[in-house]
Tab-separated table of C-alpha atoms in Angstrom:
chain	number	residue	atom	x	y	z
F	274	MET	CA	-80.256	-204.915	-19.988
F	275	CYS	CA	-80.605	-202.573	-22.374
F	276	ASP	CA	-81.870	-199.292	-22.011
F	277	LEU	CA	-83.531	-197.659	-24.870
F	278	ASP	CA	-83.514	-194.095	-24.012
F	279	LEU	CA	-79.900	-194.051	-25.503
F	280	PRO	CA	-79.914	-194.162	-28.858
F	281	ASP	CA	-80.989	-191.600	-31.407
F	282	GLU	CA	-82.636	-193.882	-33.789
F	283	ILE	CA	-83.499	-197.206	-34.725
F	284	VAL	CA	-83.808	-198.868	-37.654
F	285	PRO	CA	-85.468	-202.362	-38.302
F	286	ILE	CA	-83.495	-203.550	-41.446
F	287	ALA	CA	-85.869	-206.697	-42.660
F	288	THR	CA	-83.938	-209.363	-43.676
F	289	ALA	CA	-79.840	-208.816	-44.368
F	290	GLU	CA	-78.645	-212.721	-45.491
F	291	ASP	CA	-78.400	-210.290	-49.228
F	292	MET	CA	-75.531	-207.991	-47.064
F	293	ALA	CA	-73.558	-210.719	-45.202
F	294	ARG	CA	-73.084	-212.809	-48.468
F	295	ARG	CA	-71.889	-209.416	-50.467
F	296	LEU	CA	-69.906	-208.572	-47.218
F	297	ALA	CA	-67.664	-212.245	-47.766
F	298	ARG	CA	-67.820	-212.141	-51.565
F	299	GLU	CA	-66.492	-208.142	-51.853
F	300	GLU	CA	-64.979	-206.554	-48.680
F	301	GLY	CA	-64.029	-210.242	-47.559
F	302	LEU	CA	-65.517	-209.572	-44.698
F	303	PHE	CA	-66.324	-213.143	-43.317
F	304	ALA	CA	-70.257	-212.008	-41.374
F	305	GLY	CA	-73.436	-213.320	-40.526
F	306	THR	CA	-77.275	-211.518	-40.708
F	307	SER	CA	-76.372	-209.536	-37.629
F	308	SER	CA	-73.450	-207.662	-38.938
F	309	GLY	CA	-75.200	-207.409	-42.033
F	310	ALA	CA	-77.948	-205.630	-40.922
F	311	ASN	CA	-75.030	-203.446	-38.426
F	312	VAL	CA	-73.948	-202.063	-41.894
F	313	LEU	CA	-77.883	-201.890	-43.805
F	314	ALA	CA	-79.007	-199.764	-41.175
F	315	PRO	CA	-75.749	-197.409	-41.694
F	316	ILE	CA	-75.885	-197.591	-45.297
F	317	GLN	CA	-79.975	-196.130	-44.983
F	318	VAL	CA	-78.723	-193.320	-42.299
F	319	GLY	CA	-76.375	-191.985	-45.001
F	320	GLN	CA	-78.267	-192.021	-47.405
F	321	ARG	CA	-80.543	-189.466	-45.553
F	322	LEU	CA	-77.720	-187.495	-44.247
F	323	GLY	CA	-75.568	-186.704	-47.203
F	324	PRO	CA	-72.471	-187.728	-48.346
F	325	THR	CA	-70.377	-185.277	-45.570
F	326	ALA	CA	-72.136	-187.618	-42.355
F	327	ARG	CA	-69.576	-190.310	-40.898
F	328	ILE	CA	-71.265	-193.045	-39.515
F	329	ALA	CA	-69.557	-196.119	-37.847
F	330	THR	CA	-70.460	-198.989	-37.085
F	331	LEU	CA	-69.529	-202.488	-36.217
F	332	LEU	CA	-69.256	-206.338	-37.224
F	333	VAL	CA	-68.855	-208.305	-33.865
F	334	ASP	CA	-70.709	-211.750	-35.116
F	335	SER	CA	-68.454	-214.348	-37.366
F	336	GLY	CA	-70.987	-216.113	-41.136
F	337	LEU	CA	-69.209	-219.300	-38.630
F	338	LYS	CA	-72.422	-220.444	-37.721
F	339	HIS	CA	-74.306	-219.811	-41.077
F	340	LEU	CA	-72.226	-222.107	-42.233
F	341	SER	CA	-75.005	-224.734	-42.694
F	342	THR	CA	-77.821	-222.237	-43.250
F	343	ALA	CA	-79.142	-220.689	-46.147
F	344	VAL	CA	-76.592	-217.651	-46.250
F	345	TYR	CA	-73.683	-219.396	-47.326
F	346	GLN	CA	-74.749	-222.043	-49.002
F	347	ARG	CA	-74.651	-222.472	-53.060
F	348	GLY	CA	-76.636	-223.344	-55.027
């Protein structure tokens, strides 16, 4: 069960496919779209909080289930 009183904020992310591909290409992290969203949200929060803010996130999935989708297809 999710206790929505615990988070300070929920940041909606429309799509994270580009960030998942970027993580693989630039950082060597083979991640899925939920991990892409887990990176995009802190970037947005960090831009709002400024350069002295410290923000942490977790990448908890891999890109394996996305191999057969458009996320990792060459084109």
